[in-house]
Amino acid sequence: MIIVLKTEPDPAEVARMEQDLERRGLSLHAIKGQNTQVIGLVGDTASVDEEALQMYSCVDKVLKVQEPYKLAGRRFHPHDSIVDVAGRKVGGGHFAVIAGPCSVESEEQVLSIANDVKLSGAQFLRGGAFKPRTSPYAFQGLGLDGLELLKIAREKTGLPIVTEIMGQEFVEIFERDVDIIQVGARNMQNFLLLREVGKTGRPILLKRGLSNTIEELLMAAEYVLSSGKSRVILCERGIRTFETATRNTLDLSAVPVLQKKSHLPVIVDPSHGTGHWDLVFPMALAATAAGADGLIIEVHNRPEQALCDGAQSVTPALFDKLMKKLGRLRNVLNEEAQEEVSV
Amino acid sequence: MIIVLKTEPDPAEVARMEQDLERRGLSLHAIKGQNTQVIGLVGDTASVDEEALQMYSCVDKVLKVQEPYKLAGRRFHPHDSIVDVAGRKVGGGHFAVIAGPCSVESEEQVLSIANDVKLSGAQFLRGGAFKPRTSPYAFQGLGLDGLELLKIAREKTGLPIVTEIMGQEFVEIFERDVDIIQVGARNMQNFLLLREVGKTGRPILLKRGLSNTIEELLMAAEYVLSSGKSRVILCERGIRTFETATRNTLDLSAVPVLQKKSHLPVIVDPSHGTGHWDLVFPMALAATAAGADGLIIEVHNRPEQALCDGAQSVTPALFDKLMKKLGRLRNVLNEEAQEEVSV
Amino acid sequence: MIIVLKTEPDPAEVARMEQDLERRGLSLHAIKGQNTQVIGLVGDTASVDEEALQMYSCVDKVLKVQEPYKLAGRRFHPHDSIVDVAGRKVGGGHFAVIAGPCSVESEEQVLSIANDVKLSGAQFLRGGAFKPRTSPYAFQGLGLDGLELLKIAREKTGLPIVTEIMGQEFVEIFERDVDIIQVGARNMQNFLLLREVGKTGRPILLKRGLSNTIEELLMAAEYVLSSGKSRVILCERGIRTFETATRNTLDLSAVPVLQKKSHLPVIVDPSHGTGHWDLVFPMALAATAAGADGLIIEVHNRPEQALCDGAQSVTPALFDKLMKKLGRLRNVLNEEAQEEVSV
Amino acid sequence: MIIVLKTEPDPAEVARMEQDLERRGLSLHAIKGQNTQVIGLVGDTASVDEEALQMYSCVDKVLKVQEPYKLAGRRFHPHDSIVDVAGRKVGGGHFAVIAGPCSVESEEQVLSIANDVKLSGAQFLRGGAFKPRTSPYAFQGLGLDGLELLKIAREKTGLPIVTEIMGQEFVEIFERDVDIIQVGARNMQNFLLLREVGKTGRPILLKRGLSNTIEELLMAAEYVLSSGKSRVILCERGIRTFETATRNTLDLSAVPVLQKKSHLPVIVDPSHGTGHWDLVFPMALAATAAGADGLIIEVHNRPEQALCDGAQSVTPALFDKLMKKLGRLRNVLNEEAQEEVSV
């Protein structure tokens, strides 16, 4: 941590701050420039609140040197993490596709889609039991009944299930019944929930909040990981910008940035990321080319009658075509992968 | 709702869509332009999912005519709502200031600050029991012990208390013990929580999420109001933009916009909105001049030792000076207020 | 254009507005809903200022039905435009790579890089003669001397040259000497300049402004095209968002969106779009997979000594590897391309 | 400048970088932390390109210690600058209002409005001769004819005139005829133009670009000031965010932030900042309460027939009411101003 002092700081205030910091066991290294004086802090600075430092009247600003995430960061975990669910792997070169309807609507619907996406090669089935909706008057999902239908689909197809948790009151049920627990974008900074799901031991699919930075996503993962049991899959799903032609702006450069800063697998959601079914195909290819470790895609057998998010769902036929194209694309990306590592 | 058709729509698909819509009891009015054909929907369009409509291949886009909030909107509630807590009023010309520490740290601290802000004229005491923090390694608040300290401060000063709820598991306790329940920016779209707090009958202080639009804020209020018991105070507290000189960008034009669209009181949080104590004074004045119905301000007796958000807390002395200035400012604003109404 | 009226509009004001509009030759179609009344305008609405309409006190809001760009839009130009520069084509299935140094620094530098990128398969040479820099104290480019060096490189390598124009005073020189005139992000809405370059007959590479919407980009293209002589290549180069881990947020979904709305070729700049050389490789692949018609990439032989933007330049060796990978990727994307068209 | 090294940097690369830096006359101060090593640079770091530094493979990141603007910053210019135009002052406690039509449409229009705003107390007349418009098919202003009409209005009313320059080709005319030259938001980073207007000696009204940071605004002012003759008035006029209820988001906290970082006067444009005439009144009051040194406001005698931006223009009657209210508001703000200085 670097403290930049004001132009002509009050020496007494500087001395008082230095004593406060030394009392916490930190060592201080001053550098005097022409117009500016800075103090480098050495030691366990994780406990130092940079904002509180700014209250000393002698401080101009505080610069962070180290990233604040230790468990999620690559510094102390140089190798890619691989999340393994019943033999289906994500990360470290393993690519996985999660597909299914936005919301579970009926047994017929979820079974039909689950069979289709399995045939096309999806490794996991997704489906919403509880649906967060902007309007209180919109369809809010089947709730726990929807979860039961997902379990039936799992039994019939063998596909592990991925579904979103909406609050702490469901942690016990999800720990028992769900293969990968999704924490949605709106809950990315629901810190109490993050701690609790981190204790389940189930892998957590953590979606980036629509206005959260990459660093905040990694800090949210740090919350989950600090509970000690669960592993984390990160998911880019679009951020909020001024552009209105797409529902969100899919930030694909987040994929290589996250992979550089973190060892965790990174997947992409082109359905929510764009909000339009005809953008899902190109953006799924783009996400894969950017190096994503997987995709999560909404598939619906009758999109125009979907009870939610129909506009961003692809049909099983288009999904099948996409999976074939992805296979050939992945072959090209994997060629000489070793060579590239040495770039 | 207006449906814009594609340039040369498939007549069969148009017919199919029209039948589907008429079956729902809506009447259709077509207008043919030179290059474009639109269809106006008349009837109860609240049940029509505009996204699902976009799945008909003949549809180019769907335009909303009516705002989707009925209980929060001014259309059917032309008069300002006034929230009354033990005789202290907010809205409809009544201006209220909520002040106190970011987080409750000790009995001595909260009592000292509560006495100070009361003497300066604050009508409500705020204080965080649970603190949402970006880092799992930062101070997370005293929890329910903090709430007990707030209750002691209420008893000693008579100030009603305002504190943030972090999840559904606390609804019962907050309903019993808290005078105004704050739903924080990160929970603004925690829809299950919104519904539950709406059943308590306690007024809800609803903060705008840092990337949520004004319409989304009103839809969140709609969730609370649709539960039928609680009233809502809206709070602008800064949105996330590209600017990094301030923690957030305080969107003061949201104040008159919200007052035009909604009958609910609108207050402003210049502490979180800026993140710097020396911006609180000018932005509190600015918010008041913009027409806010109140302010919520962080006050700390020793900001440099605050366990959180010290940088954005003002001292009791500065708060006192601010309250005096606000009083004189409000006098000027209220002069000829009737005249202005007719503008 | 659809005019939504206020709840209880003043009939006299409505009549006055209707007369004003009918006087302009527009025909009006009223639709009365339960709570809302709308008026559809039929005729040449391009001349109607939607903002001026909002000044009639009876108007609640105005909704646009048609996109405001006619020359740039696909509606009246259903087939892809192909820009042809001395036999090198961009658009309509033709993929082109423009490569070269951020700024021209010396004859040795630009010749060395030009030879390298030509060998690797680039079709065009880029290089900055004038460099817009945030600081007045930073290197501002060699100016017209830099342009002379580009011309030498063109003569030696046969690569057509692409360089950025900084103001109207250079239009004559650029018309004579430059093969593709680049209008940079900061000048995307320099409307006088857009009109002038549109008269040169040279193809215009039009970069999206860092805070401009897709619609604004198409309106800027409309300015160029309305001058009647020049063709336009659109370029996505990153937009400004709250995320700071990358210099900008590369909006790859803009590629398929632009291709849907417009017939113009769309290329991507992964160098400025990310600001980091190690993100250029994955994002160049991703842009291509998203369907871009080409790429513009900064290549520098000694990036750490570059006079500007060194951090985002790749070496000739890495560029060569990228070009090989792109070739194989393009083969996969082109397979069964016809099939996909029918999706 | 602080260089943060990677975890296990290559010692040879570090040595090479250190030699390169010492060769430039900089002195280096290393601080070794537990996991991180940083190097502080002392000397004239303005010439060091932080991005080029990132190309050394041993560098993790580079942190700036000093602000990059010297002429615009307060560090070396602690006292408020006052811009004086024919005895009318802005800054340093002097408050000025610039008012007039968005675009000059006719002699009758501009004279009528000029007389009105003068009577209400405006010190300067604004009016657009050239209008930047998003659509090539919209009214683009009267051009130099418009400037002649402004000169007539100046002669008749004595009000100095403020109008926007659109390119370098107009510098000579504006230097001769215009009292305050406005550089619009779209030209805020037209660096060649900034340099040229800086040589005129006329005060420059520099508007913040709609996606530019406060630091970028100050760097643009630095360009003007580095030409040595002109003074600068900064203008906040709204930034682009995700919110669509207002045309832009007026960033009023920029006012105190700019005043803290810079000695230049700061005024606010509530007309463009909001885009709606009925928000101009409250936001003008708010800007003044936030401490702005002045306002620039669009006034039109027949807003619904304005050829541009009618929706954001107030009538002369409302402007008059606003000026009266502003006067009383300023009295309250100025009371005990000295006292506040000592806060």
XYZ file of N, CA and C in Angstrom, chain C residues 239-333:
285
model
N -15.986 0.463 -25.948
C -16.770 1.565 -25.395
C -16.356 1.798 -23.945
N -16.724 2.956 -23.447
C -16.356 3.306 -22.079
C -17.417 2.795 -21.123
N -16.984 2.030 -20.150
C -17.886 1.520 -19.127
C -17.235 1.744 -17.770
N -17.866 1.217 -16.730
C -17.302 1.356 -15.386
C -16.105 0.450 -15.165
N -15.903 -0.559 -16.020
C -14.830 -1.535 -15.802
C -13.480 -0.896 -16.110
N -12.520 -1.072 -15.201
C -11.212 -0.453 -15.401
C -10.096 -1.471 -15.666
N -10.423 -2.757 -15.645
C -9.380 -3.765 -15.876
C -8.891 -3.728 -17.321
N -9.746 -3.300 -18.221
C -9.342 -3.079 -19.608
C -9.514 -1.590 -19.918
N -8.762 -1.096 -20.894
C -8.854 0.329 -21.223
C -10.275 0.688 -21.637
N -10.877 -0.150 -22.478
C -12.272 0.007 -22.865
C -12.922 -1.365 -22.781
N -14.235 -1.406 -22.977
C -14.927 -2.691 -23.040
C -15.260 -2.958 -24.503
N -14.610 -3.964 -25.075
C -14.839 -4.286 -26.478
C -16.238 -4.886 -26.614
N -17.095 -4.232 -27.385
C -18.491 -4.650 -27.485
C -18.664 -5.526 -28.723
N -18.319 -6.799 -28.586
C -18.359 -7.667 -29.773
C -19.768 -7.956 -30.249
N -20.750 -7.852 -29.365
C -22.103 -8.087 -29.873
C -22.523 -6.986 -30.839
N -21.788 -5.864 -30.831
C -22.067 -4.833 -31.830
C -21.857 -5.363 -33.249
N -20.998 -6.354 -33.409
C -20.732 -6.879 -34.757
C -21.997 -7.470 -35.389
N -22.595 -8.510 -34.783
C -23.823 -9.018 -35.416
C -24.973 -8.014 -35.405
N -25.040 -7.151 -34.394
C -26.118 -6.152 -34.378
C -25.962 -5.201 -35.568
N -24.741 -4.694 -35.788
C -24.516 -3.784 -36.915
C -24.796 -4.491 -38.243
N -24.386 -5.749 -38.333
C -24.595 -6.470 -39.594
C -26.078 -6.710 -39.867
N -26.853 -6.770 -38.803
C -28.294 -6.943 -38.980
C -28.942 -5.632 -39.410
N -28.513 -4.536 -38.822
C -29.133 -3.248 -39.106
C -28.582 -2.589 -40.361
N -27.370 -2.945 -40.754
C -26.688 -2.207 -41.817
C -26.054 -3.156 -42.820
N -25.851 -2.670 -44.029
C -25.190 -3.442 -45.075
C -23.692 -3.174 -45.134
N -23.205 -2.288 -44.279
C -21.796 -1.886 -44.339
C -20.887 -2.933 -43.689
N -19.643 -3.071 -44.173
C -18.705 -4.003 -43.523
C -18.388 -3.524 -42.106
N -18.129 -4.480 -41.222
C -17.845 -4.180 -39.815
C -16.532 -4.843 -39.431
N -15.553 -4.044 -39.023
C -14.306 -4.624 -38.547
C -14.115 -4.271 -37.071
N -13.126 -4.909 -36.451
C -12.914 -4.755 -35.013
C -11.452 -4.405 -34.741
N -11.254 -3.537 -33.759
C -9.913 -3.133 -33.327
C -9.660 -3.691 -31.928
N -9.041 -4.863 -31.826
C -8.819 -5.436 -30.497
C -7.668 -4.765 -29.750
N -6.883 -3.940 -30.423
C -5.765 -3.275 -29.738
C -6.276 -2.130 -28.871
N -6.980 -1.169 -29.483
C -7.546 -0.094 -28.680
C -8.690 -0.614 -27.813
N -9.362 -1.627 -28.307
C -10.516 -2.150 -27.575
C -10.148 -2.710 -26.216
N -8.905 -3.159 -26.063
C -8.520 -3.759 -24.782
C -7.390 -2.985 -24.112
N -6.455 -2.457 -24.921
C -5.354 -1.694 -24.337
C -4.206 -2.540 -23.814
N -4.291 -3.872 -23.983
C -3.232 -4.765 -23.493
C -2.869 -5.762 -24.583
N -1.593 -5.840 -24.885
C -1.182 -6.713 -25.990
C -1.591 -8.154 -25.763
N -1.603 -8.621 -24.516
C -1.897 -10.046 -24.324
C -3.390 -10.356 -24.412
N -4.220 -9.334 -24.560
C -5.641 -9.579 -24.823
C -5.950 -9.508 -26.317
N -4.987 -9.026 -27.106
C -5.246 -8.857 -28.537
C -5.492 -10.208 -29.217
N -4.663 -11.190 -28.874
C -4.790 -12.504 -29.502
C -6.180 -13.112 -29.259
N -6.600 -13.313 -28.004
C -7.924 -13.926 -27.822
C -9.064 -13.071 -28.365
N -8.960 -11.762 -28.263
C -10.079 -10.930 -28.712
C -10.119 -10.825 -30.244
N -8.976 -10.965 -30.908
C -8.990 -11.008 -32.371
C -9.709 -12.280 -32.830
N -9.426 -13.398 -32.167
C -10.140 -14.638 -32.493
C -11.644 -14.478 -32.215
N -11.943 -13.904 -31.084
C -13.350 -13.765 -30.704
C -14.099 -12.871 -31.689
N -13.478 -11.769 -32.097
C -14.123 -10.854 -33.044
C -14.408 -11.579 -34.358
N -13.458 -12.382 -34.783
C -13.629 -13.127 -36.031
C -14.755 -14.147 -35.883
N -14.777 -14.835 -34.759
C -15.832 -15.818 -34.526
C -17.198 -15.139 -34.441
N -17.227 -13.901 -33.968
C -18.500 -13.163 -33.891
C -18.984 -12.733 -35.268
N -18.125 -12.902 -36.285
C -18.549 -12.610 -37.649
C -17.984 -11.336 -38.249
N -16.971 -10.745 -37.605
C -16.406 -9.497 -38.132
C -15.892 -9.706 -39.555
N -15.938 -8.622 -40.344
C -15.445 -8.653 -41.720
C -13.963 -8.316 -41.816
N -13.336 -8.094 -40.672
C -11.920 -7.779 -40.691
C -11.452 -7.300 -39.339
N -10.151 -7.029 -39.253
C -9.534 -6.602 -38.004
C -8.545 -5.485 -38.294
N -8.329 -4.628 -37.314
C -7.256 -3.646 -37.398
C -6.424 -3.798 -36.131
N -5.130 -4.059 -36.321
C -4.287 -4.503 -35.206
C -2.988 -3.714 -35.179
N -2.593 -3.297 -33.974
C -1.319 -2.592 -33.828
C -0.181 -3.581 -33.662
N 0.841 -3.404 -34.500
C 2.010 -4.276 -34.461
C 3.232 -3.365 -34.320
N 4.127 -3.722 -33.422
C 5.332 -2.909 -33.230
C 6.528 -3.839 -33.050
N 7.634 -3.477 -33.670
C 8.796 -4.363 -33.561
C 9.511 -4.247 -32.212
N 9.370 -3.099 -31.548
C 9.956 -2.961 -30.201
C 8.939 -2.259 -29.300
N 7.901 -2.998 -28.898
C 6.776 -2.371 -28.195
C 7.202 -1.562 -26.971
N 8.235 -2.036 -26.240
C 8.560 -1.327 -24.990
C 9.201 0.016 -25.275
N 9.617 0.247 -26.534
C 10.179 1.557 -26.866
C 9.252 2.374 -27.769
N 8.049 1.870 -27.978
C 7.101 2.602 -28.819
C 6.834 3.981 -28.216
N 6.661 4.978 -29.077
C 6.419 6.335 -28.573
C 4.972 6.518 -28.130
N 4.103 5.575 -28.498
C 2.744 5.616 -27.940
C 2.114 4.249 -28.017
N 1.252 3.969 -27.057
C 0.434 2.756 -27.078
C 1.243 1.470 -27.182
N 2.466 1.487 -26.675
C 3.266 0.264 -26.707
C 2.557 -0.897 -26.039
N 1.855 -0.596 -24.962
C 1.267 -1.674 -24.169
C 0.239 -2.483 -24.939
N -0.309 -1.904 -25.994
C -1.350 -2.643 -26.708
C -0.870 -3.186 -28.055
N 0.428 -3.092 -28.335
C 0.955 -3.570 -29.610
C 1.503 -4.982 -29.478
N 1.223 -5.808 -30.475
C 1.816 -7.150 -30.495
C 3.090 -7.115 -31.337
N 3.956 -8.077 -31.114
C 5.180 -8.181 -31.914
C 4.856 -8.826 -33.261
N 5.719 -8.647 -34.263
C 5.494 -9.319 -35.547
C 5.406 -10.844 -35.401
N 6.149 -11.409 -34.472
C 6.104 -12.870 -34.300
C 4.728 -13.321 -33.805
N 4.191 -12.597 -32.845
C 2.876 -12.975 -32.330
C 1.790 -12.701 -33.374
N 1.964 -11.626 -34.127
C 1.014 -11.324 -35.197
C 0.991 -12.443 -36.232
N 2.158 -12.972 -36.541
C 2.230 -14.049 -37.526
C 1.484 -15.292 -37.030
N 1.697 -15.613 -35.788
C 0.993 -16.750 -35.200
C -0.526 -16.514 -35.221
N -0.920 -15.309 -34.918
C -2.336 -14.965 -34.930
C -2.937 -15.136 -36.326
N -2.220 -14.679 -37.346
C -2.745 -14.759 -38.711
C -2.943 -16.220 -39.127
N -2.035 -17.065 -38.709
C -2.188 -18.501 -39.051
C -3.428 -19.070 -38.366
N -3.580 -18.740 -37.115
C -4.737 -19.245 -36.371
C -6.044 -18.699 -36.965
N -6.024 -17.448 -37.328
C -7.220 -16.841 -37.922
C -7.619 -17.551 -39.208
N -6.618 -17.949 -39.985
C -6.911 -18.645 -41.239
C -7.685 -19.933 -40.980
N -7.187 -20.720 -40.016
C -7.876 -21.977 -39.718
C -9.256 -21.727 -39.119
N -9.328 -20.703 -38.293
C -10.623 -20.362 -37.691
C -11.634 -19.969 -38.768
N -11.196 -19.180 -39.713
C -12.092 -18.730 -40.779
C -12.585 -19.917 -41.616
N -11.734 -20.912 -41.792
C -12.181 -22.104 -42.527
C -13.358 -22.768 -41.828
N -13.249 -22.904 -40.526
C -14.346 -23.537 -39.785
C -15.613 -22.681 -39.886
N -15.440 -21.368 -39.766
C -16.617 -20.499 -39.788
C -17.299 -20.533 -41.151
